[in-house]
Short mmCIF file of C-alpha atoms in Angstrom, two decimals:
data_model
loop_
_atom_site.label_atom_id
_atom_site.label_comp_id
_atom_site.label_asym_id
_atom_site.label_seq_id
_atom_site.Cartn_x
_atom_site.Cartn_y
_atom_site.Cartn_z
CA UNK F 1 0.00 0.00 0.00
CA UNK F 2 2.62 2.69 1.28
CA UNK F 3 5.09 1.47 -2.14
CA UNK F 4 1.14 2.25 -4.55
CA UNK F 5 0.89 5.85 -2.95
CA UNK F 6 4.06 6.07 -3.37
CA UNK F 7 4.14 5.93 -6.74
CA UNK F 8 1.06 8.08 -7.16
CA UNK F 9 2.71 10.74 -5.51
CA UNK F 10 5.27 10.74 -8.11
CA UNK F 11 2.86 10.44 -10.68
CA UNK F 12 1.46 14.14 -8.95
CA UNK F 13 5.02 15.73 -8.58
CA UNK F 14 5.68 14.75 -12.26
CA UNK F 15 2.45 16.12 -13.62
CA UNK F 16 2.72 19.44 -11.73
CA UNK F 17 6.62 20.01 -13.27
CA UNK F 18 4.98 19.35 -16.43
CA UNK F 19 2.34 21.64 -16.05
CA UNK F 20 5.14 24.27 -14.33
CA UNK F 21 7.63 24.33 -17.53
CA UNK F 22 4.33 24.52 -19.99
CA UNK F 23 3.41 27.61 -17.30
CA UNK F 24 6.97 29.16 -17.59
CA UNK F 25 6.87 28.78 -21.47
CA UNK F 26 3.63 30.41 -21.99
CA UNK F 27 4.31 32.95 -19.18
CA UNK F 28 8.09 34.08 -20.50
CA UNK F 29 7.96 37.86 -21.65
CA UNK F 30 10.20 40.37 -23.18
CA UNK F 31 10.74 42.07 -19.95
CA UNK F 32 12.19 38.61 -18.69
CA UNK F 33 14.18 38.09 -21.84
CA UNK F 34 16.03 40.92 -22.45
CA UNK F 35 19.09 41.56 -20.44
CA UNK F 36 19.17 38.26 -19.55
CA UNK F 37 22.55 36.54 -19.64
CA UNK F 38 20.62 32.76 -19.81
CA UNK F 39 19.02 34.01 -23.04
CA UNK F 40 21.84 34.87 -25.85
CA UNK F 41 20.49 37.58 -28.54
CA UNK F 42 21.46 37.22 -32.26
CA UNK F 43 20.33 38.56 -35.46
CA UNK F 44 19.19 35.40 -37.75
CA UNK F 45 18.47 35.02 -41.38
CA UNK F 46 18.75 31.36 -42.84
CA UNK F 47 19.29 31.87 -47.00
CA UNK F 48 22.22 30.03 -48.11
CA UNK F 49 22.57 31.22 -51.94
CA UNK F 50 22.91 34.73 -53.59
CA UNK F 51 19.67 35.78 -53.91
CA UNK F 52 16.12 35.67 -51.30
CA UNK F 53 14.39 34.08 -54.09
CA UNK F 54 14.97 30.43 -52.47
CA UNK F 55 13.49 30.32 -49.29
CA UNK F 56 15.49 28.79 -46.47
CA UNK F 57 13.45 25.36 -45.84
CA UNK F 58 11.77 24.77 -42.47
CA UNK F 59 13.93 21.78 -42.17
CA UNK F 60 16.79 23.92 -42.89
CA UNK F 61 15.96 26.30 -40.48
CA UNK F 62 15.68 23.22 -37.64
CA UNK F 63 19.16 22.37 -38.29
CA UNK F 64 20.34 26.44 -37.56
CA UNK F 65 18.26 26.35 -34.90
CA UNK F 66 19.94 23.53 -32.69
CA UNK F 67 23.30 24.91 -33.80
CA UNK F 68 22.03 28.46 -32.01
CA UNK F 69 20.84 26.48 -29.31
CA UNK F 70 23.45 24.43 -28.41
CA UNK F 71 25.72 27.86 -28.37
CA UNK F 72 22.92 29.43 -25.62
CA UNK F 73 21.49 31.25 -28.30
CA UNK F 74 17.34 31.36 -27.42
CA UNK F 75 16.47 34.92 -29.14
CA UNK F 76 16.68 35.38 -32.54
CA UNK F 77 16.49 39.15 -34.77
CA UNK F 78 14.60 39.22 -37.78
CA UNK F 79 13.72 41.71 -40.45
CA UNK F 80 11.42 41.90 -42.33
CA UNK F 81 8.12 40.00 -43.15
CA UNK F 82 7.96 39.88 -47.10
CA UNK F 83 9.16 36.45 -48.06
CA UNK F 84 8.36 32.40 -46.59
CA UNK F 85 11.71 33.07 -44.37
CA UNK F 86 9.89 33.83 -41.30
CA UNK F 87 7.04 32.10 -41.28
CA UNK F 88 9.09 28.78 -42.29
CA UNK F 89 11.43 29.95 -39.33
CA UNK F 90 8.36 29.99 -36.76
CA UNK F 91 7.22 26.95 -38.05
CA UNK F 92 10.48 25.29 -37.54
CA UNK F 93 10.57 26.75 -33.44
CA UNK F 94 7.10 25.30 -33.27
CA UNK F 95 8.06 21.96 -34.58
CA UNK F 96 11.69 21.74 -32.34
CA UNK F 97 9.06 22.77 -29.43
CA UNK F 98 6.67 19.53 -29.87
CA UNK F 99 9.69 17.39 -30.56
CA UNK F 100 11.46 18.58 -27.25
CA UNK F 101 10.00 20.25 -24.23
CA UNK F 102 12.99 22.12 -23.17
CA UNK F 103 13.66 24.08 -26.17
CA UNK F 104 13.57 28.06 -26.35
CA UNK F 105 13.82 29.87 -28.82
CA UNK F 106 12.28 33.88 -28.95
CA UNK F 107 11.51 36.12 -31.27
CA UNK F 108 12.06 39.76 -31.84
CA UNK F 109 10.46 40.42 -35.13
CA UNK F 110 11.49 42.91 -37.51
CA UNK F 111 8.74 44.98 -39.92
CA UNK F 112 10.58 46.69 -42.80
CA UNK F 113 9.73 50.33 -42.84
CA UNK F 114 10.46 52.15 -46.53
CA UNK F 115 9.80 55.93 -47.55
CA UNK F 116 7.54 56.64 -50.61
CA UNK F 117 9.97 55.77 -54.03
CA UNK F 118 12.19 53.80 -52.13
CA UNK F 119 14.05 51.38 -54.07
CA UNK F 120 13.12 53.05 -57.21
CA UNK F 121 14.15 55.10 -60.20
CA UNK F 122 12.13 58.19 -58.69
CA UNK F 123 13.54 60.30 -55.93
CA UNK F 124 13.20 58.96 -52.28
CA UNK F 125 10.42 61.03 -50.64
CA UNK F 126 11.72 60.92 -47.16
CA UNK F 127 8.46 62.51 -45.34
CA UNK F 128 6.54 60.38 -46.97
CA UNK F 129 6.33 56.15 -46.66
CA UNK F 130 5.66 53.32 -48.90
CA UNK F 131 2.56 51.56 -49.53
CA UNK F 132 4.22 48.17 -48.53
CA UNK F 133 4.37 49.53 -45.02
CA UNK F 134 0.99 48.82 -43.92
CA UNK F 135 1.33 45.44 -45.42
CA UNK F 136 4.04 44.47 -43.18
CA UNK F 137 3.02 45.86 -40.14
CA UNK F 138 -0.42 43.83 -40.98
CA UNK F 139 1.82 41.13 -41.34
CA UNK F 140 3.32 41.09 -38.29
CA UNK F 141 0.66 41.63 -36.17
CA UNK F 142 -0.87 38.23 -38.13
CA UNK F 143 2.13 36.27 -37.33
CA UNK F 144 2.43 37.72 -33.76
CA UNK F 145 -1.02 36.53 -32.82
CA UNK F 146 -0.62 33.18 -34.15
CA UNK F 147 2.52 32.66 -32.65
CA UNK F 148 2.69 34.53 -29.16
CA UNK F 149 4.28 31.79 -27.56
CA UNK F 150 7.56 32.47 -29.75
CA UNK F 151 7.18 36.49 -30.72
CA UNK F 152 8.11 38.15 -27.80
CA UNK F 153 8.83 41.71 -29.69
CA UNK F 154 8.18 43.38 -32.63
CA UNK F 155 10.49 46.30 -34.09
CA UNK F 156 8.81 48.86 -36.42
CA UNK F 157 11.93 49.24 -38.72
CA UNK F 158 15.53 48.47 -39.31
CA UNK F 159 18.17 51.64 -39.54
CA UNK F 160 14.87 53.52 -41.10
CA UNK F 161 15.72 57.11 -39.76
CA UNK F 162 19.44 57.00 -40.12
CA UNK F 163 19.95 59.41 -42.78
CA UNK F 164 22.85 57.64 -44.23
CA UNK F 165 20.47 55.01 -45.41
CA UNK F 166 19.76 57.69 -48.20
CA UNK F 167 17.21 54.94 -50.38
CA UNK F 168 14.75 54.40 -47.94
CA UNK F 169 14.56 56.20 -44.70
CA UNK F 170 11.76 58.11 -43.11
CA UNK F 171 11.05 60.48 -40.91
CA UNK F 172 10.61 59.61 -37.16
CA UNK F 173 6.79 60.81 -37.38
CA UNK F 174 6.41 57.79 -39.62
CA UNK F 175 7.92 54.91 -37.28
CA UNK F 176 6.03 57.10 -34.16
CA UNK F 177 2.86 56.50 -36.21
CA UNK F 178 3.46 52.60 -36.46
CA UNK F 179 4.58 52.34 -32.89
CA UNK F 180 1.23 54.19 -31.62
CA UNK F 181 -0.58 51.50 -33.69
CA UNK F 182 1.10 48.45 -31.95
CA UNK F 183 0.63 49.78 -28.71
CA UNK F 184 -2.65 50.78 -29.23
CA UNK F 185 -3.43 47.09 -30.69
CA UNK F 186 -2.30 45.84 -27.68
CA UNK F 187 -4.95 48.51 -25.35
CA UNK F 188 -7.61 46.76 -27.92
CA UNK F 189 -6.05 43.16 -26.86
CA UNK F 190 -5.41 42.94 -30.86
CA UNK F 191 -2.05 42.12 -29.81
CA UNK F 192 -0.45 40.34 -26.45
CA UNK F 193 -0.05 42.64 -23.82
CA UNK F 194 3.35 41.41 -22.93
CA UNK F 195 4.89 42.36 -26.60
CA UNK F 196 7.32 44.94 -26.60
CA UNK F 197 7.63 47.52 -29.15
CA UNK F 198 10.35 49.02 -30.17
CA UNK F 199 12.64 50.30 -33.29
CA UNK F 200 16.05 49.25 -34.18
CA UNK F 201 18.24 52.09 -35.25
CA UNK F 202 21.74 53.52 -35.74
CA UNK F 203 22.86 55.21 -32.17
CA UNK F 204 23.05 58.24 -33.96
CA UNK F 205 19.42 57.56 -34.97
CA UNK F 206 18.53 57.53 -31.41
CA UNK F 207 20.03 60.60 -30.41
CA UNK F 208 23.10 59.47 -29.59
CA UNK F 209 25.03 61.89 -32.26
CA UNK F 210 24.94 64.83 -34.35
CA UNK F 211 22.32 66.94 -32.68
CA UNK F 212 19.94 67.14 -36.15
CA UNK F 213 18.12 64.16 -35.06
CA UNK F 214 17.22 65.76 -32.01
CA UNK F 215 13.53 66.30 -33.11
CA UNK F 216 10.64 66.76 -31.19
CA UNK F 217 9.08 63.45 -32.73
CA UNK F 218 12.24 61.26 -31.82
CA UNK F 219 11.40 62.24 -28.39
CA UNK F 220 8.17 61.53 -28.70
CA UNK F 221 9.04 58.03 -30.22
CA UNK F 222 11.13 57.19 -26.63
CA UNK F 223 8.07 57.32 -25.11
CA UNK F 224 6.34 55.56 -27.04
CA UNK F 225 8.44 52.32 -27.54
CA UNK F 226 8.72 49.33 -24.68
CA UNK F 227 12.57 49.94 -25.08
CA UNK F 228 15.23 51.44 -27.09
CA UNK F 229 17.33 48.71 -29.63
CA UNK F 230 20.01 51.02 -30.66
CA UNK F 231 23.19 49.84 -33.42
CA UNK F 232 26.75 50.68 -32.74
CA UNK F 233 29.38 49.51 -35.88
CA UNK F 234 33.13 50.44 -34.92
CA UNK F 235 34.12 48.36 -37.72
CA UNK F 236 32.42 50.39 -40.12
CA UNK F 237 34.56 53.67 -38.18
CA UNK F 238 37.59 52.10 -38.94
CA UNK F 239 37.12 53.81 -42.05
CA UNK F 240 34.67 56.73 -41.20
CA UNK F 241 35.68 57.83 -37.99
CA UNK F 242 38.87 55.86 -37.07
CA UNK F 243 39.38 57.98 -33.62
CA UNK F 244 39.91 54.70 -31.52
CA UNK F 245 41.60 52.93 -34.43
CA UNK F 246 45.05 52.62 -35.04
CA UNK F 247 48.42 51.89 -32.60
CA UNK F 248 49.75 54.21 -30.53
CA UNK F 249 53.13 55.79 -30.34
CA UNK F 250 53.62 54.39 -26.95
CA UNK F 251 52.37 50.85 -28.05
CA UNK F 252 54.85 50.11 -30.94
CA UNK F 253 57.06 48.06 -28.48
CA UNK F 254 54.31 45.27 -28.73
CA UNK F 255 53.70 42.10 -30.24
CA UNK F 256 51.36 42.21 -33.50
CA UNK F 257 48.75 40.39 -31.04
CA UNK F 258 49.33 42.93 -28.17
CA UNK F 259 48.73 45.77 -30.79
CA UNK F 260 45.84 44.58 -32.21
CA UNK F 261 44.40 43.34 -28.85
CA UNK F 262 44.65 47.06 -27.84
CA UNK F 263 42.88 48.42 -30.73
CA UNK F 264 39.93 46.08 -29.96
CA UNK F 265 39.41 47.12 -26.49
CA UNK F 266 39.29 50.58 -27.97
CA UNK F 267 36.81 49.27 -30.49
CA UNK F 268 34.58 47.94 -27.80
CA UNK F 269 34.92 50.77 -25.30
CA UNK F 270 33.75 53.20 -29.00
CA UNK F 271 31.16 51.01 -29.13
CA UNK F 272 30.43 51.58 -25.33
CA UNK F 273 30.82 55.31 -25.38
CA UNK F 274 28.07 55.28 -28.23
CA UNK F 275 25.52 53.46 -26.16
CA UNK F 276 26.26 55.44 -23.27
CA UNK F 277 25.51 58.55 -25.42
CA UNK F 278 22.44 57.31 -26.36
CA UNK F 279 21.38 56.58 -22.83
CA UNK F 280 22.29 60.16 -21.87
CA UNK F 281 20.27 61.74 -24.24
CA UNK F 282 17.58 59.78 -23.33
CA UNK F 283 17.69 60.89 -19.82
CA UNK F 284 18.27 64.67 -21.09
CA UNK F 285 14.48 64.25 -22.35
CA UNK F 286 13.12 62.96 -19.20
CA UNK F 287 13.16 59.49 -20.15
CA UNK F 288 14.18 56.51 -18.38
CA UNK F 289 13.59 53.23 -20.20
CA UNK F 290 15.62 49.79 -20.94
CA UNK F 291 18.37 50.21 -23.57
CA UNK F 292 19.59 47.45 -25.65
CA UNK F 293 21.88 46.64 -28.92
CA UNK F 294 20.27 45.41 -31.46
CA UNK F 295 22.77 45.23 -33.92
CA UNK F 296 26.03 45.13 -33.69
CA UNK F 297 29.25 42.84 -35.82
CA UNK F 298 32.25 42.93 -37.10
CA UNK F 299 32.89 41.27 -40.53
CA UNK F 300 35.84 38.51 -41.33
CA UNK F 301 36.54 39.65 -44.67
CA UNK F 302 36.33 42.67 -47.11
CA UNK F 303 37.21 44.28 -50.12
CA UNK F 304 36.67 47.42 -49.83
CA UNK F 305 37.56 50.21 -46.80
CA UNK F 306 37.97 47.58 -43.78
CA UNK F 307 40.13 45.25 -45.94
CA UNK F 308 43.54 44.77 -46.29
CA UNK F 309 44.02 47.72 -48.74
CA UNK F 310 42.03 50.24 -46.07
CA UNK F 311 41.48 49.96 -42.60
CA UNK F 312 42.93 46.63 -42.37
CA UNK F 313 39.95 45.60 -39.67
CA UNK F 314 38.36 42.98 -40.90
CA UNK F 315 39.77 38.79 -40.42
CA UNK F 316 38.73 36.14 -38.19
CA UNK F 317 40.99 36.97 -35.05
CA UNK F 318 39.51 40.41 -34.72
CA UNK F 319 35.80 39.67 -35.31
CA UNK F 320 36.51 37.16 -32.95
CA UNK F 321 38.01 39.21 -29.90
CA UNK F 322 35.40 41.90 -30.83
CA UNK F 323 32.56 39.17 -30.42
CA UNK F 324 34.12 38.20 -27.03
CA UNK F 325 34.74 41.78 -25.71
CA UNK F 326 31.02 42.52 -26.71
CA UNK F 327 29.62 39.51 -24.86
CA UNK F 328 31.30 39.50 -21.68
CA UNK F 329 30.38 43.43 -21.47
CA UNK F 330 27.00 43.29 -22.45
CA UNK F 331 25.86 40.22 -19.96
CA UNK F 332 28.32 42.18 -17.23
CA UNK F 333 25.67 44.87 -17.84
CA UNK F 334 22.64 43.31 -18.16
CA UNK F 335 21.99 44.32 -21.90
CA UNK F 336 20.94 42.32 -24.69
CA UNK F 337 23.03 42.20 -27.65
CA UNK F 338 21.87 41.10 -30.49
CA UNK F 339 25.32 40.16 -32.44
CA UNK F 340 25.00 40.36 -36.20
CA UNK F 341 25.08 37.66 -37.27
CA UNK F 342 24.82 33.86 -36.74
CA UNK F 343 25.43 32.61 -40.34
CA UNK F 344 27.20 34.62 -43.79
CA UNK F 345 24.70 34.98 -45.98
CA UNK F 346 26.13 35.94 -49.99
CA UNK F 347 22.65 37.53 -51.28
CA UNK F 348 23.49 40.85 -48.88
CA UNK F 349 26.40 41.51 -52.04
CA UNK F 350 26.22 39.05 -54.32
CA UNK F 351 27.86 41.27 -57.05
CA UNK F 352 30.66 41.60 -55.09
CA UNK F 353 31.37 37.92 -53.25
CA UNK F 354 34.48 39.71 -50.91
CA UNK F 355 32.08 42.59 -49.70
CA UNK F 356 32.12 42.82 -45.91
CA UNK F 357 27.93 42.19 -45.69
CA UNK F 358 28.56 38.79 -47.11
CA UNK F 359 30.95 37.86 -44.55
CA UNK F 360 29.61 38.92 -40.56
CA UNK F 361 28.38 35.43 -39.60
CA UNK F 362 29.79 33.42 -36.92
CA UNK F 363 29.80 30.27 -39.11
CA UNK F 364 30.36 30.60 -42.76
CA UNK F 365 28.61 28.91 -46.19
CA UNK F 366 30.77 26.33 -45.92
CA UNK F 367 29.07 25.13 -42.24
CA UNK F 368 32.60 25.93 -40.95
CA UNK F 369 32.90 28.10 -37.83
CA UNK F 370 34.84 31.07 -37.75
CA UNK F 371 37.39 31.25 -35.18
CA UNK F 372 35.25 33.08 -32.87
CA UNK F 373 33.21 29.67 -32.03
CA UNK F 374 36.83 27.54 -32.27
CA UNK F 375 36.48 26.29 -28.58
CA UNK F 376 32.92 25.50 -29.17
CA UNK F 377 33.87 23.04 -31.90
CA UNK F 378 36.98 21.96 -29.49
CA UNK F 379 34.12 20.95 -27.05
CA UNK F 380 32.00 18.88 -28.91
CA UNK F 381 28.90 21.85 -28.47
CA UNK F 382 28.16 20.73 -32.16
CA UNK F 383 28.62 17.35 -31.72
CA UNK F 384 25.97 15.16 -34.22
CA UNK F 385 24.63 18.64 -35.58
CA UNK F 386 24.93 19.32 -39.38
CA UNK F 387 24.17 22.48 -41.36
CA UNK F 388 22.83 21.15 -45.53
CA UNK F 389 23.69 18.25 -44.11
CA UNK F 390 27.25 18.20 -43.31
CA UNK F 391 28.99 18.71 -40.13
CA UNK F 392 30.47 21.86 -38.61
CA UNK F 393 33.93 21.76 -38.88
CA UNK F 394 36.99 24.47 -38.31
CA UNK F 395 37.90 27.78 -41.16
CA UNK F 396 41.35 26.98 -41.64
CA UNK F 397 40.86 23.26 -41.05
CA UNK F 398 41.67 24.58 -37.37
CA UNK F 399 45.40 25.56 -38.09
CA UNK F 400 45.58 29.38 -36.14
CA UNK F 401 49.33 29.89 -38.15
CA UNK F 402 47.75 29.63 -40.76
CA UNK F 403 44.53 31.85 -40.00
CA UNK F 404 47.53 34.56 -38.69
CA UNK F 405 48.95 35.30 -42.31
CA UNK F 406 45.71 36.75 -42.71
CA UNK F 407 45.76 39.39 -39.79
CA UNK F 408 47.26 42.16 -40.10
CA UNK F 409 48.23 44.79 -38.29
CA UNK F 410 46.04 48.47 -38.53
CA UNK F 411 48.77 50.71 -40.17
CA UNK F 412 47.40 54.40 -38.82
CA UNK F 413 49.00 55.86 -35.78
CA UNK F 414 47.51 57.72 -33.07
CA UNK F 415 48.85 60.16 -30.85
CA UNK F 416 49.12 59.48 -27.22
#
């Protein structure tokens, strides 16, 4: 008798952690999420040829997913809504989610925001936005209802007020507009309650630069969003702004290694100084809300200003200190990061295969991971995974000499 309820109290306990992890799942938020170390940020898209007109397979997108898993990767950035990509990519979380219990994986979901012409043979109208907007931000709203278990966030645009971005961006008023909708969707319970809305822009975007986009409507957008998702690029300032970059006089004495070590810290603490001017500006409104990075990379390879012929930034050794420096700061903080980007993807450039776009992911076309994710091969963390099939093996067939005739050291000099 004492061995049957035994047994049936086991039966209970079991049940009730059943029903507790089912709880957590459906109960896991945004808020929780982000700027939590347990829950790695990255930004995801799964084409593996030159163009987005083949869709990345849902069975493709299962085998990137355990490969982002088994690295502590659980939320993923996405862009934009117009092709099968996402859908197939929430199908495939869906599908790992039946077939194991314990898997996570999050969404923040990105909803491609255009001015009127953009893309066109007409002049950009930068006031003025694209009739494809409301489409997408339909769109999302569709696939953030049907799958509120996995879409934790939404972001109304990618780098769409940066004025850099000189084919498509907009105005602020017109990502305010689209943010007031979402949160007023969500007062109509049209949309979960727990989503956060936000916007993923350039720092400078965001206030954190040249005073012009200090505008009464960007301040009106911080209050509007859940939280900020600002982007912060030293490796494109190599070339643009190259204040950080560069040895020293007084470092000359030092290895190649030592040198270029120091120019990385200084490329993280760049990338620190612009997130901390973003936060200050926010608080010079009156503001006080979470700030993350959503963007942020530095490419192994390039043709063009970072390269070999310009600021000499861009190989595997740097990308992968950068990575490092970025992580341990950002889960020292409590910030998400949202490191761009888990695999290469050639369609970004495809006229132009050694372009620097092509070349930011962690593990490369060939399923071979960069040197940045060395130690997790080393360990076994991809141990009976594949990518198309085939196993993820070393760049360089694992030989670091050999990756080493490939860095070089940055040639400008900065004063003391």
């Amino acid at each position: 008798m004492k061995k049957l309820i035994y047994i049936i109290l086991l039966m209970v306990l079991s049940c009730n952690q059943k029903d507790n992890n089912n709880l957590v799942s459906k109960e896991i938020t945004a808020q929780m999420i982000l700027g939590n170390a347990n829950y790695q940020a990255i930004c995801y898209g799964g084409y593996r040829t030159n163009s987005r007109e083949i869709q990345p397979t849902v069975s493709e997108i299962k085998e990137d997913l355990k490969i982002l898993s088994a690295i502590n990767i659980k939320v993923l950035r996405t862009y934009n809504v117009h092709y099968e990509e996402v859908s197939n990519l929430l199908k495939a979380i869906t599908e790992l989610k039946k077939e194991d219990e314990k898997f996570e994986m999050y969404v923040m979901l990105g909803a491609w925001i255009d001015c009127k012409n953009a893309w066109t043979d007409l002049p950009p109208i930068h006031h003025e936005e694209s009739d494809r907007n409301s489409i997408e931000i339909a769109e999302a709203v569709r696939l953030t209802n049907q799958y509120p278990e996995i879409v934790k966030i939404i972001a109304v645009g990618n780098e769409a007020m940066v004025k850099w971005a000189t084919s498509y961006y907009v105005t602020p008023n017109i990502i305010l507009k689209w943010v007031n909708h979402l949160q007023n969707l969500k007062k109509e319970n049209k949309l979960p309650k727990e989503v956060w809305i936000t916007s993923s822009d350039n720092f400078a975007s965001w206030g954190g630069g040249d005073s012009e986009y200090h505008v009464e409507e960007l301040n009106q957008l911080y209050k509007a969003v859940d939280y900020i998702s600002m982007h912060t690029y030293p490796m494109h300032d190599t070339h643009y702004n190259p204040v950080f970059w560069g040895i020293k006089e007084n470092e000359q004495q030092l290895s190649d290694k030592e040198k270029i070590d120091a120019a990385m810290l200084r490329s993280r603490d760049y990338a620190i100084s612009q997130y901390e001017n973003v936060v200050k500006y926010m608080k010079s409104i009156g503001v006080k809300k979470p700030v993350h990075i959503g963007e942020t990379g530095w490419a192994t390879q390039s043709n063009e200003h970072y390269g070999n012929d310009g600021a000499k930034a861009t190989d595997e050794y740097k990308s992968a200190q950068f990575y490092k420096l970025m992580r341990e700061w950002s889960n020292k903080e409590n910030i998400s990061c949202f490191y761009f980007e888990a695999f290469d993807e050639n369609w970004k450039d495809s006229a132009n295969p050694l372009g620097s776009e092509n070349h930011f992911g962690l593990i490369n076309l060939q399923n071979q991971a960069k040197y940045a994710l060395w130690n997790e091969v080393d360990s076994g963390t991809f141990k009976n995974l594949t990518r198309n099939g085939k196993p993820i093996t070393k760049t360089y067939s694992g030989d670091e000499k050999a990756l080493w005739l490939d860095v070089k050291v940055p040639s400008s000099l900065l004063k003391n």
